[in-house]
Amino acid sequence: MDIKDFASLVRGRENEFRELVSRRLPVIAGRLAVDHFREGFRQGGFIDTGLDRWEPAKRLSSAGDGAASNYGTLLSGHNRLFSSIRSMPRAGMAVVRTDCPYARIHNEGGTRVSTVTPKMRRYAWYRYYREAGIRKGSSAGKRGGRTAAPSENPRAMFWKRMALTRKAKLTARIPKRQFIGPSRVLSDNISARIEEEIRKILNL
């Protein structure tokens, strides 16, 4: 097949190519992107030319036995950040985004300042009791109507200090853990899929 024959073949499939570019490829590329970025959560880093591993969450190195210790960095029982990554196909393009309010600070890193509220203190006490293994309904070693575990692990003490702090505001450094953005591996996968779809149309 020479160049003229190839050009004629393409012209004969013009409608199929228009459909591919305007409707099908945005869906395909968006799905590939969402799967790619979510795979980074499973591997614990951002996949660009290789895997750029995230700084591990402190809770993973603490002695706590709470449910949070069972999940990887940026993951939780609800997986809100993971699940918030979505694709919005549009004519000729796909927009991949997240509406999670704390997505940007994790993706780019930075400093976060929070006001200490009564609700925050109650939550800190709840987490302290949970991490320390202090439960309701026991008569031995009661502490405020709850039973204290033999020892308080570092994770439990973190929450206790937060509950008792006299500070009006807390400043936290959030390390950069990029999970979304340009990726060489993703670009190569999308290019390969585009070529595959073109070959299907041309029966090559």
mmCIF file with all atom_site columns, C-alpha atoms in Angstrom:
data_model
loop_
_atom_site.group_PDB
_atom_site.id
_atom_site.type_symbol
_atom_site.label_atom_id
_atom_site.label_alt_id
_atom_site.label_comp_id
_atom_site.label_asym_id
_atom_site.label_entity_id
_atom_site.label_seq_id
_atom_site.pdbx_PDB_ins_code
_atom_site.Cartn_x
_atom_site.Cartn_y
_atom_site.Cartn_z
_atom_site.occupancy
_atom_site.B_iso_or_equiv
_atom_site.pdbx_formal_charge
_atom_site.auth_seq_id
_atom_site.auth_comp_id
_atom_site.auth_asym_id
_atom_site.auth_atom_id
_atom_site.pdbx_PDB_model_num
ATOM 1   C CA . MET A 1 1   ? 0.000   0.000  0.000  1.00 0.00 ? 1   MET A CA 1
ATOM 2   C CA . ASP A 1 2   ? 1.477   3.351  -1.074 1.00 0.00 ? 2   ASP A CA 1
ATOM 3   C CA . ILE A 1 3   ? 0.731   6.740  0.489  1.00 0.00 ? 3   ILE A CA 1
ATOM 4   C CA . LYS A 1 4   ? -2.116  7.475  -1.945 1.00 0.00 ? 4   LYS A CA 1
ATOM 5   C CA . ASP A 1 5   ? -3.847  4.200  -1.147 1.00 0.00 ? 5   ASP A CA 1
ATOM 6   C CA . PHE A 1 6   ? -3.417  4.851  2.549  1.00 0.00 ? 6   PHE A CA 1
ATOM 7   C CA . ALA A 1 7   ? -4.862  8.366  2.241  1.00 0.00 ? 7   ALA A CA 1
ATOM 8   C CA . SER A 1 8   ? -7.827  6.985  0.323  1.00 0.00 ? 8   SER A CA 1
ATOM 9   C CA . LEU A 1 9   ? -8.380  4.367  3.013  1.00 0.00 ? 9   LEU A CA 1
ATOM 10  C CA . VAL A 1 10  ? -8.370  7.014  5.731  1.00 0.00 ? 10  VAL A CA 1
ATOM 11  C CA . ARG A 1 11  ? -10.834 9.213  3.825  1.00 0.00 ? 11  ARG A CA 1
ATOM 12  C CA . GLY A 1 12  ? -13.142 6.249  3.490  1.00 0.00 ? 12  GLY A CA 1
ATOM 13  C CA . ARG A 1 13  ? -13.185 5.862  7.266  1.00 0.00 ? 13  ARG A CA 1
ATOM 14  C CA . GLU A 1 14  ? -13.621 9.575  8.013  1.00 0.00 ? 14  GLU A CA 1
ATOM 15  C CA . ASN A 1 15  ? -16.819 9.170  10.024 1.00 0.00 ? 15  ASN A CA 1
ATOM 16  C CA . GLU A 1 16  ? -15.325 6.385  12.119 1.00 0.00 ? 16  GLU A CA 1
ATOM 17  C CA . PHE A 1 17  ? -12.261 8.494  12.883 1.00 0.00 ? 17  PHE A CA 1
ATOM 18  C CA . ARG A 1 18  ? -14.448 11.443 13.840 1.00 0.00 ? 18  ARG A CA 1
ATOM 19  C CA . GLU A 1 19  ? -16.389 9.207  16.223 1.00 0.00 ? 19  GLU A CA 1
ATOM 20  C CA . LEU A 1 20  ? -13.141 7.835  17.641 1.00 0.00 ? 20  LEU A CA 1
ATOM 21  C CA . VAL A 1 21  ? -11.608 11.240 18.327 1.00 0.00 ? 21  VAL A CA 1
ATOM 22  C CA . SER A 1 22  ? -14.685 13.046 19.613 1.00 0.00 ? 22  SER A CA 1
ATOM 23  C CA . ARG A 1 23  ? -16.340 10.327 21.687 1.00 0.00 ? 23  ARG A CA 1
ATOM 24  C CA . ARG A 1 24  ? -14.517 7.030  22.148 1.00 0.00 ? 24  ARG A CA 1
ATOM 25  C CA . LEU A 1 25  ? -10.951 8.139  22.819 1.00 0.00 ? 25  LEU A CA 1
ATOM 26  C CA . PRO A 1 26  ? -11.883 10.567 25.618 1.00 0.00 ? 26  PRO A CA 1
ATOM 27  C CA . VAL A 1 27  ? -13.647 7.713  27.429 1.00 0.00 ? 27  VAL A CA 1
ATOM 28  C CA . ILE A 1 28  ? -10.762 5.300  26.821 1.00 0.00 ? 28  ILE A CA 1
ATOM 29  C CA . ALA A 1 29  ? -8.038  7.766  27.832 1.00 0.00 ? 29  ALA A CA 1
ATOM 30  C CA . GLY A 1 30  ? -9.962  8.874  30.908 1.00 0.00 ? 30  GLY A CA 1
ATOM 31  C CA . ARG A 1 31  ? -10.467 5.305  32.072 1.00 0.00 ? 31  ARG A CA 1
ATOM 32  C CA . LEU A 1 32  ? -6.778  4.505  31.559 1.00 0.00 ? 32  LEU A CA 1
ATOM 33  C CA . ALA A 1 33  ? -5.803  7.606  33.539 1.00 0.00 ? 33  ALA A CA 1
ATOM 34  C CA . VAL A 1 34  ? -8.097  6.842  36.477 1.00 0.00 ? 34  VAL A CA 1
ATOM 35  C CA . ASP A 1 35  ? -6.861  3.243  36.636 1.00 0.00 ? 35  ASP A CA 1
ATOM 36  C CA . HIS A 1 36  ? -3.246  4.436  36.414 1.00 0.00 ? 36  HIS A CA 1
ATOM 37  C CA . PHE A 1 37  ? -3.542  6.979  39.226 1.00 0.00 ? 37  PHE A CA 1
ATOM 38  C CA . ARG A 1 38  ? -5.418  4.549  41.472 1.00 0.00 ? 38  ARG A CA 1
ATOM 39  C CA . GLU A 1 39  ? -2.749  1.916  40.879 1.00 0.00 ? 39  GLU A CA 1
ATOM 40  C CA . GLY A 1 40  ? -0.282  4.368  42.407 1.00 0.00 ? 40  GLY A CA 1
ATOM 41  C CA . PHE A 1 41  ? -2.227  4.162  45.688 1.00 0.00 ? 41  PHE A CA 1
ATOM 42  C CA . ARG A 1 42  ? -1.882  0.387  45.661 1.00 0.00 ? 42  ARG A CA 1
ATOM 43  C CA . GLN A 1 43  ? 1.861   0.576  45.009 1.00 0.00 ? 43  GLN A CA 1
ATOM 44  C CA . GLY A 1 44  ? 2.431   3.447  47.438 1.00 0.00 ? 44  GLY A CA 1
ATOM 45  C CA . GLY A 1 45  ? 3.754   6.111  45.093 1.00 0.00 ? 45  GLY A CA 1
ATOM 46  C CA . PHE A 1 46  ? 3.402   8.036  41.831 1.00 0.00 ? 46  PHE A CA 1
ATOM 47  C CA . ILE A 1 47  ? 4.119   6.137  38.624 1.00 0.00 ? 47  ILE A CA 1
ATOM 48  C CA . ASP A 1 48  ? 5.911   8.367  36.092 1.00 0.00 ? 48  ASP A CA 1
ATOM 49  C CA . THR A 1 49  ? 8.950   6.850  34.372 1.00 0.00 ? 49  THR A CA 1
ATOM 50  C CA . GLY A 1 50  ? 9.085   4.530  37.378 1.00 0.00 ? 50  GLY A CA 1
ATOM 51  C CA . LEU A 1 51  ? 7.629   4.407  40.879 1.00 0.00 ? 51  LEU A CA 1
ATOM 52  C CA . ASP A 1 52  ? 8.343   7.493  42.989 1.00 0.00 ? 52  ASP A CA 1
ATOM 53  C CA . ARG A 1 53  ? 7.508   6.134  46.433 1.00 0.00 ? 53  ARG A CA 1
ATOM 54  C CA . TRP A 1 54  ? 5.674   8.267  48.980 1.00 0.00 ? 54  TRP A CA 1
ATOM 55  C CA . GLU A 1 55  ? 6.992   9.061  52.419 1.00 0.00 ? 55  GLU A CA 1
ATOM 56  C CA . PRO A 1 56  ? 5.245   6.486  54.645 1.00 0.00 ? 56  PRO A CA 1
ATOM 57  C CA . ALA A 1 57  ? 2.483   7.734  56.928 1.00 0.00 ? 57  ALA A CA 1
ATOM 58  C CA . LYS A 1 58  ? 3.580   7.945  60.578 1.00 0.00 ? 58  LYS A CA 1
ATOM 59  C CA . ARG A 1 59  ? 0.729   5.708  61.681 1.00 0.00 ? 59  ARG A CA 1
ATOM 60  C CA . LEU A 1 60  ? 2.351   2.814  59.781 1.00 0.00 ? 60  LEU A CA 1
ATOM 61  C CA . SER A 1 61  ? 5.473   2.943  61.951 1.00 0.00 ? 61  SER A CA 1
ATOM 62  C CA . SER A 1 62  ? 3.647   3.395  65.268 1.00 0.00 ? 62  SER A CA 1
ATOM 63  C CA . ALA A 1 63  ? 2.723   0.567  67.594 1.00 0.00 ? 63  ALA A CA 1
ATOM 64  C CA . GLY A 1 64  ? -0.991  1.190  67.264 1.00 0.00 ? 64  GLY A CA 1
ATOM 65  C CA . ASP A 1 65  ? -3.301  -1.722 66.542 1.00 0.00 ? 65  ASP A CA 1
ATOM 66  C CA . GLY A 1 66  ? -6.249  0.372  65.390 1.00 0.00 ? 66  GLY A CA 1
ATOM 67  C CA . ALA A 1 67  ? -7.893  -0.069 62.012 1.00 0.00 ? 67  ALA A CA 1
ATOM 68  C CA . ALA A 1 68  ? -5.891  2.840  60.552 1.00 0.00 ? 68  ALA A CA 1
ATOM 69  C CA . SER A 1 69  ? -2.694  0.813  60.924 1.00 0.00 ? 69  SER A CA 1
ATOM 70  C CA . ASN A 1 70  ? -4.007  -1.702 58.384 1.00 0.00 ? 70  ASN A CA 1
ATOM 71  C CA . TYR A 1 71  ? -4.165  0.742  55.486 1.00 0.00 ? 71  TYR A CA 1
ATOM 72  C CA . GLY A 1 72  ? -1.372  2.032  53.278 1.00 0.00 ? 72  GLY A CA 1
ATOM 73  C CA . THR A 1 73  ? -0.317  5.669  52.941 1.00 0.00 ? 73  THR A CA 1
ATOM 74  C CA . LEU A 1 74  ? -3.200  7.884  51.683 1.00 0.00 ? 74  LEU A CA 1
ATOM 75  C CA . LEU A 1 75  ? -5.592  4.946  52.085 1.00 0.00 ? 75  LEU A CA 1
ATOM 76  C CA . SER A 1 76  ? -8.314  4.457  54.677 1.00 0.00 ? 76  SER A CA 1
ATOM 77  C CA . GLY A 1 77  ? -11.392 2.393  55.344 1.00 0.00 ? 77  GLY A CA 1
ATOM 78  C CA . HIS A 1 78  ? -13.478 4.798  53.278 1.00 0.00 ? 78  HIS A CA 1
ATOM 79  C CA . ASN A 1 79  ? -10.813 5.394  50.591 1.00 0.00 ? 79  ASN A CA 1
ATOM 80  C CA . ARG A 1 80  ? -12.270 8.841  49.949 1.00 0.00 ? 80  ARG A CA 1
ATOM 81  C CA . LEU A 1 81  ? -9.230  10.273 48.158 1.00 0.00 ? 81  LEU A CA 1
ATOM 82  C CA . PHE A 1 82  ? -8.721  7.094  46.110 1.00 0.00 ? 82  PHE A CA 1
ATOM 83  C CA . SER A 1 83  ? -12.383 6.931  45.077 1.00 0.00 ? 83  SER A CA 1
ATOM 84  C CA . SER A 1 84  ? -12.624 10.662 44.323 1.00 0.00 ? 84  SER A CA 1
ATOM 85  C CA . ILE A 1 85  ? -10.399 10.376 41.223 1.00 0.00 ? 85  ILE A CA 1
ATOM 86  C CA . ARG A 1 86  ? -12.771 10.488 38.270 1.00 0.00 ? 86  ARG A CA 1
ATOM 87  C CA . SER A 1 87  ? -12.735 11.121 34.538 1.00 0.00 ? 87  SER A CA 1
ATOM 88  C CA . MET A 1 88  ? -14.998 13.627 32.796 1.00 0.00 ? 88  MET A CA 1
ATOM 89  C CA . PRO A 1 89  ? -15.003 12.848 29.038 1.00 0.00 ? 89  PRO A CA 1
ATOM 90  C CA . ARG A 1 90  ? -15.628 15.810 26.769 1.00 0.00 ? 90  ARG A CA 1
ATOM 91  C CA . ALA A 1 91  ? -15.543 16.326 23.021 1.00 0.00 ? 91  ALA A CA 1
ATOM 92  C CA . GLY A 1 92  ? -12.031 15.378 21.938 1.00 0.00 ? 92  GLY A CA 1
ATOM 93  C CA . MET A 1 93  ? -10.594 15.317 25.471 1.00 0.00 ? 93  MET A CA 1
ATOM 94  C CA . ALA A 1 94  ? -10.865 13.873 28.968 1.00 0.00 ? 94  ALA A CA 1
ATOM 95  C CA . VAL A 1 95  ? -10.511 15.777 32.235 1.00 0.00 ? 95  VAL A CA 1
ATOM 96  C CA . VAL A 1 96  ? -9.333  13.724 35.216 1.00 0.00 ? 96  VAL A CA 1
ATOM 97  C CA . ARG A 1 97  ? -9.984  15.402 38.548 1.00 0.00 ? 97  ARG A CA 1
ATOM 98  C CA . THR A 1 98  ? -10.753 14.952 42.234 1.00 0.00 ? 98  THR A CA 1
ATOM 99  C CA . ASP A 1 99  ? -13.189 16.921 44.369 1.00 0.00 ? 99  ASP A CA 1
ATOM 100 C CA . CYS A 1 100 ? -11.637 15.786 47.661 1.00 0.00 ? 100 CYS A CA 1
ATOM 101 C CA . PRO A 1 101 ? -10.934 18.951 49.728 1.00 0.00 ? 101 PRO A CA 1
ATOM 102 C CA . TYR A 1 102 ? -7.506  17.789 50.924 1.00 0.00 ? 102 TYR A CA 1
ATOM 103 C CA . ALA A 1 103 ? -6.343  16.363 47.578 1.00 0.00 ? 103 ALA A CA 1
ATOM 104 C CA . ARG A 1 104 ? -4.170  19.337 46.624 1.00 0.00 ? 104 ARG A CA 1
ATOM 105 C CA . ILE A 1 105 ? -2.215  19.510 49.889 1.00 0.00 ? 105 ILE A CA 1
ATOM 106 C CA . HIS A 1 106 ? -1.309  15.823 49.554 1.00 0.00 ? 106 HIS A CA 1
ATOM 107 C CA . ASN A 1 107 ? -0.502  16.041 45.844 1.00 0.00 ? 107 ASN A CA 1
ATOM 108 C CA . GLU A 1 108 ? 1.720   19.117 46.189 1.00 0.00 ? 108 GLU A CA 1
ATOM 109 C CA . GLY A 1 109 ? 2.725   19.064 49.863 1.00 0.00 ? 109 GLY A CA 1
ATOM 110 C CA . GLY A 1 110 ? 2.753   22.095 52.136 1.00 0.00 ? 110 GLY A CA 1
ATOM 111 C CA . THR A 1 111 ? 1.768   23.387 55.548 1.00 0.00 ? 111 THR A CA 1
ATOM 112 C CA . ARG A 1 112 ? -1.725  23.150 56.964 1.00 0.00 ? 112 ARG A CA 1
ATOM 113 C CA . VAL A 1 113 ? -3.005  25.242 59.882 1.00 0.00 ? 113 VAL A CA 1
ATOM 114 C CA . SER A 1 114 ? -6.094  23.983 61.721 1.00 0.00 ? 114 SER A CA 1
ATOM 115 C CA . THR A 1 115 ? -8.127  25.657 64.464 1.00 0.00 ? 115 THR A CA 1
ATOM 116 C CA . VAL A 1 116 ? -8.554  23.462 67.547 1.00 0.00 ? 116 VAL A CA 1
ATOM 117 C CA . THR A 1 117 ? -12.304 23.139 68.156 1.00 0.00 ? 117 THR A CA 1
ATOM 118 C CA . PRO A 1 118 ? -14.287 21.233 70.809 1.00 0.00 ? 118 PRO A CA 1
ATOM 119 C CA . LYS A 1 119 ? -15.343 18.803 68.093 1.00 0.00 ? 119 LYS A CA 1
ATOM 120 C CA . MET A 1 120 ? -11.699 18.185 67.202 1.00 0.00 ? 120 MET A CA 1
ATOM 121 C CA . ARG A 1 121 ? -10.854 17.496 70.864 1.00 0.00 ? 121 ARG A CA 1
ATOM 122 C CA . ARG A 1 122 ? -13.735 15.025 71.181 1.00 0.00 ? 122 ARG A CA 1
ATOM 123 C CA . TYR A 1 123 ? -12.530 13.236 68.083 1.00 0.00 ? 123 TYR A CA 1
ATOM 124 C CA . ALA A 1 124 ? -8.962  13.161 69.448 1.00 0.00 ? 124 ALA A CA 1
ATOM 125 C CA . TRP A 1 125 ? -10.212 11.562 72.681 1.00 0.00 ? 125 TRP A CA 1
ATOM 126 C CA . TYR A 1 126 ? -12.191 9.030  70.668 1.00 0.00 ? 126 TYR A CA 1
ATOM 127 C CA . ARG A 1 127 ? -9.089  8.096  68.667 1.00 0.00 ? 127 ARG A CA 1
ATOM 128 C CA . TYR A 1 128 ? -6.969  7.960  71.825 1.00 0.00 ? 128 TYR A CA 1
ATOM 129 C CA . TYR A 1 129 ? -9.308  5.493  73.534 1.00 0.00 ? 129 TYR A CA 1
ATOM 130 C CA . ARG A 1 130 ? -9.497  3.412  70.388 1.00 0.00 ? 130 ARG A CA 1
ATOM 131 C CA . GLU A 1 131 ? -5.737  3.296  69.802 1.00 0.00 ? 131 GLU A CA 1
ATOM 132 C CA . ALA A 1 132 ? -5.001  2.601  73.489 1.00 0.00 ? 132 ALA A CA 1
ATOM 133 C CA . GLY A 1 133 ? -7.535  -0.229 73.629 1.00 0.00 ? 133 GLY A CA 1
ATOM 134 C CA . ILE A 1 134 ? -9.625  1.469  76.300 1.00 0.00 ? 134 ILE A CA 1
ATOM 135 C CA . ARG A 1 135 ? -13.139 0.070  76.235 1.00 0.00 ? 135 ARG A CA 1
ATOM 136 C CA . LYS A 1 136 ? -16.464 0.703  77.903 1.00 0.00 ? 136 LYS A CA 1
ATOM 137 C CA . GLY A 1 137 ? -18.234 -1.693 80.214 1.00 0.00 ? 137 GLY A CA 1
ATOM 138 C CA . SER A 1 138 ? -15.428 -3.214 82.283 1.00 0.00 ? 138 SER A CA 1
ATOM 139 C CA . SER A 1 139 ? -15.015 -2.925 86.058 1.00 0.00 ? 139 SER A CA 1
ATOM 140 C CA . ALA A 1 140 ? -11.213 -3.351 86.186 1.00 0.00 ? 140 ALA A CA 1
ATOM 141 C CA . GLY A 1 141 ? -8.850  -0.407 85.947 1.00 0.00 ? 141 GLY A CA 1
ATOM 142 C CA . LYS A 1 142 ? -11.501 2.081  84.997 1.00 0.00 ? 142 LYS A CA 1
ATOM 143 C CA . ARG A 1 143 ? -10.460 5.456  83.709 1.00 0.00 ? 143 ARG A CA 1
ATOM 144 C CA . GLY A 1 144 ? -13.409 7.771  83.218 1.00 0.00 ? 144 GLY A CA 1
ATOM 145 C CA . GLY A 1 145 ? -15.792 4.834  82.819 1.00 0.00 ? 145 GLY A CA 1
ATOM 146 C CA . ARG A 1 146 ? -13.437 2.992  80.468 1.00 0.00 ? 146 ARG A CA 1
ATOM 147 C CA . THR A 1 147 ? -10.788 0.335  80.948 1.00 0.00 ? 147 THR A CA 1
ATOM 148 C CA . ALA A 1 148 ? -7.169  1.267  80.296 1.00 0.00 ? 148 ALA A CA 1
ATOM 149 C CA . ALA A 1 149 ? -4.881  -1.004 78.349 1.00 0.00 ? 149 ALA A CA 1
ATOM 150 C CA . PRO A 1 150 ? -1.626  -2.036 80.097 1.00 0.00 ? 150 PRO A CA 1
ATOM 151 C CA . SER A 1 151 ? 0.386   0.414  78.026 1.00 0.00 ? 151 SER A CA 1
ATOM 152 C CA . GLU A 1 152 ? -0.205  3.391  75.768 1.00 0.00 ? 152 GLU A CA 1
ATOM 153 C CA . ASN A 1 153 ? 1.418   3.109  72.355 1.00 0.00 ? 153 ASN A CA 1
ATOM 154 C CA . PRO A 1 154 ? 2.940   6.096  70.525 1.00 0.00 ? 154 PRO A CA 1
ATOM 155 C CA . ARG A 1 155 ? -0.080  6.423  68.261 1.00 0.00 ? 155 ARG A CA 1
ATOM 156 C CA . ALA A 1 156 ? -2.424  6.644  71.245 1.00 0.00 ? 156 ALA A CA 1
ATOM 157 C CA . MET A 1 157 ? -0.199  9.235  72.908 1.00 0.00 ? 157 MET A CA 1
ATOM 158 C CA . PHE A 1 158 ? -0.271  11.344 69.734 1.00 0.00 ? 158 PHE A CA 1
ATOM 159 C CA . TRP A 1 159 ? -4.056  11.615 69.977 1.00 0.00 ? 159 TRP A CA 1
ATOM 160 C CA . LYS A 1 160 ? -3.926  12.218 73.734 1.00 0.00 ? 160 LYS A CA 1
ATOM 161 C CA . ARG A 1 161 ? -1.536  15.141 73.289 1.00 0.00 ? 161 ARG A CA 1
ATOM 162 C CA . MET A 1 162 ? -3.820  16.573 70.635 1.00 0.00 ? 162 MET A CA 1
ATOM 163 C CA . ALA A 1 163 ? -6.844  16.286 72.925 1.00 0.00 ? 163 ALA A CA 1
ATOM 164 C CA . LEU A 1 164 ? -5.012  18.017 75.790 1.00 0.00 ? 164 LEU A CA 1
ATOM 165 C CA . THR A 1 165 ? -3.165  20.701 73.816 1.00 0.00 ? 165 THR A CA 1
ATOM 166 C CA . ARG A 1 166 ? -3.601  24.292 74.961 1.00 0.00 ? 166 ARG A CA 1
ATOM 167 C CA . LYS A 1 167 ? -2.856  25.634 71.512 1.00 0.00 ? 167 LYS A CA 1
ATOM 168 C CA . ALA A 1 168 ? -5.636  27.401 69.634 1.00 0.00 ? 168 ALA A CA 1
ATOM 169 C CA . LYS A 1 169 ? -4.169  26.382 66.277 1.00 0.00 ? 169 LYS A CA 1
ATOM 170 C CA . LEU A 1 170 ? -2.146  23.409 65.107 1.00 0.00 ? 170 LEU A CA 1
ATOM 171 C CA . THR A 1 171 ? 0.373   23.555 62.261 1.00 0.00 ? 171 THR A CA 1
ATOM 172 C CA . ALA A 1 172 ? 1.169   20.376 60.349 1.00 0.00 ? 172 ALA A CA 1
ATOM 173 C CA . ARG A 1 173 ? 3.695   19.757 57.579 1.00 0.00 ? 173 ARG A CA 1
ATOM 174 C CA . ILE A 1 174 ? 2.174   17.611 54.862 1.00 0.00 ? 174 ILE A CA 1
ATOM 175 C CA . PRO A 1 175 ? 4.846   15.893 52.721 1.00 0.00 ? 175 PRO A CA 1
ATOM 176 C CA . LYS A 1 176 ? 4.342   15.835 48.971 1.00 0.00 ? 176 LYS A CA 1
ATOM 177 C CA . ARG A 1 177 ? 2.753   12.565 47.937 1.00 0.00 ? 177 ARG A CA 1
ATOM 178 C CA . GLN A 1 178 ? 1.860   13.160 44.304 1.00 0.00 ? 178 GLN A CA 1
ATOM 179 C CA . PHE A 1 179 ? -0.879  10.848 43.086 1.00 0.00 ? 179 PHE A CA 1
ATOM 180 C CA . ILE A 1 180 ? -2.113  12.656 39.969 1.00 0.00 ? 180 ILE A CA 1
ATOM 181 C CA . GLY A 1 181 ? -0.327  14.512 37.171 1.00 0.00 ? 181 GLY A CA 1
ATOM 182 C CA . PRO A 1 182 ? 1.635   14.004 33.923 1.00 0.00 ? 182 PRO A CA 1
ATOM 183 C CA . SER A 1 183 ? 3.118   10.512 33.635 1.00 0.00 ? 183 SER A CA 1
ATOM 184 C CA . ARG A 1 184 ? 5.359   8.985  30.960 1.00 0.00 ? 184 ARG A CA 1
ATOM 185 C CA . VAL A 1 185 ? 4.005   5.498  31.584 1.00 0.00 ? 185 VAL A CA 1
ATOM 186 C CA . LEU A 1 186 ? 0.418   6.740  31.266 1.00 0.00 ? 186 LEU A CA 1
ATOM 187 C CA . SER A 1 187 ? 1.197   8.696  28.084 1.00 0.00 ? 187 SER A CA 1
ATOM 188 C CA . ASP A 1 188 ? 2.800   5.615  26.526 1.00 0.00 ? 188 ASP A CA 1
ATOM 189 C CA . ASN A 1 189 ? -0.198  3.468  27.459 1.00 0.00 ? 189 ASN A CA 1
ATOM 190 C CA . ILE A 1 190 ? -2.632  5.961  25.950 1.00 0.00 ? 190 ILE A CA 1
ATOM 191 C CA . SER A 1 191 ? -0.552  6.253  22.755 1.00 0.00 ? 191 SER A CA 1
ATOM 192 C CA . ALA A 1 192 ? -0.463  2.471  22.401 1.00 0.00 ? 192 ALA A CA 1
ATOM 193 C CA . ARG A 1 193 ? -4.225  2.272  22.859 1.00 0.00 ? 193 ARG A CA 1
ATOM 194 C CA . ILE A 1 194 ? -4.822  5.026  20.272 1.00 0.00 ? 194 ILE A CA 1
ATOM 195 C CA . GLU A 1 195 ? -2.695  3.128  17.762 1.00 0.00 ? 195 GLU A CA 1
ATOM 196 C CA . GLU A 1 196 ? -4.644  -0.044 18.517 1.00 0.00 ? 196 GLU A CA 1
ATOM 197 C CA . GLU A 1 197 ? -7.976  1.700  17.896 1.00 0.00 ? 197 GLU A CA 1
ATOM 198 C CA . ILE A 1 198 ? -6.724  3.217  14.628 1.00 0.00 ? 198 ILE A CA 1
ATOM 199 C CA . ARG A 1 199 ? -5.575  -0.193 13.405 1.00 0.00 ? 199 ARG A CA 1
ATOM 200 C CA . LYS A 1 200 ? -8.993  -1.627 14.178 1.00 0.00 ? 200 LYS A CA 1
ATOM 201 C CA . ILE A 1 201 ? -10.682 1.003  12.025 1.00 0.00 ? 201 ILE A CA 1
ATOM 202 C CA . LEU A 1 202 ? -8.258  0.462  9.148  1.00 0.00 ? 202 LEU A CA 1
ATOM 203 C CA . ASN A 1 203 ? -8.281  -3.336 9.538  1.00 0.00 ? 203 ASN A CA 1
ATOM 204 C CA . LEU A 1 204 ? -4.485  -3.360 9.775  1.00 0.00 ? 204 LEU A CA 1
#
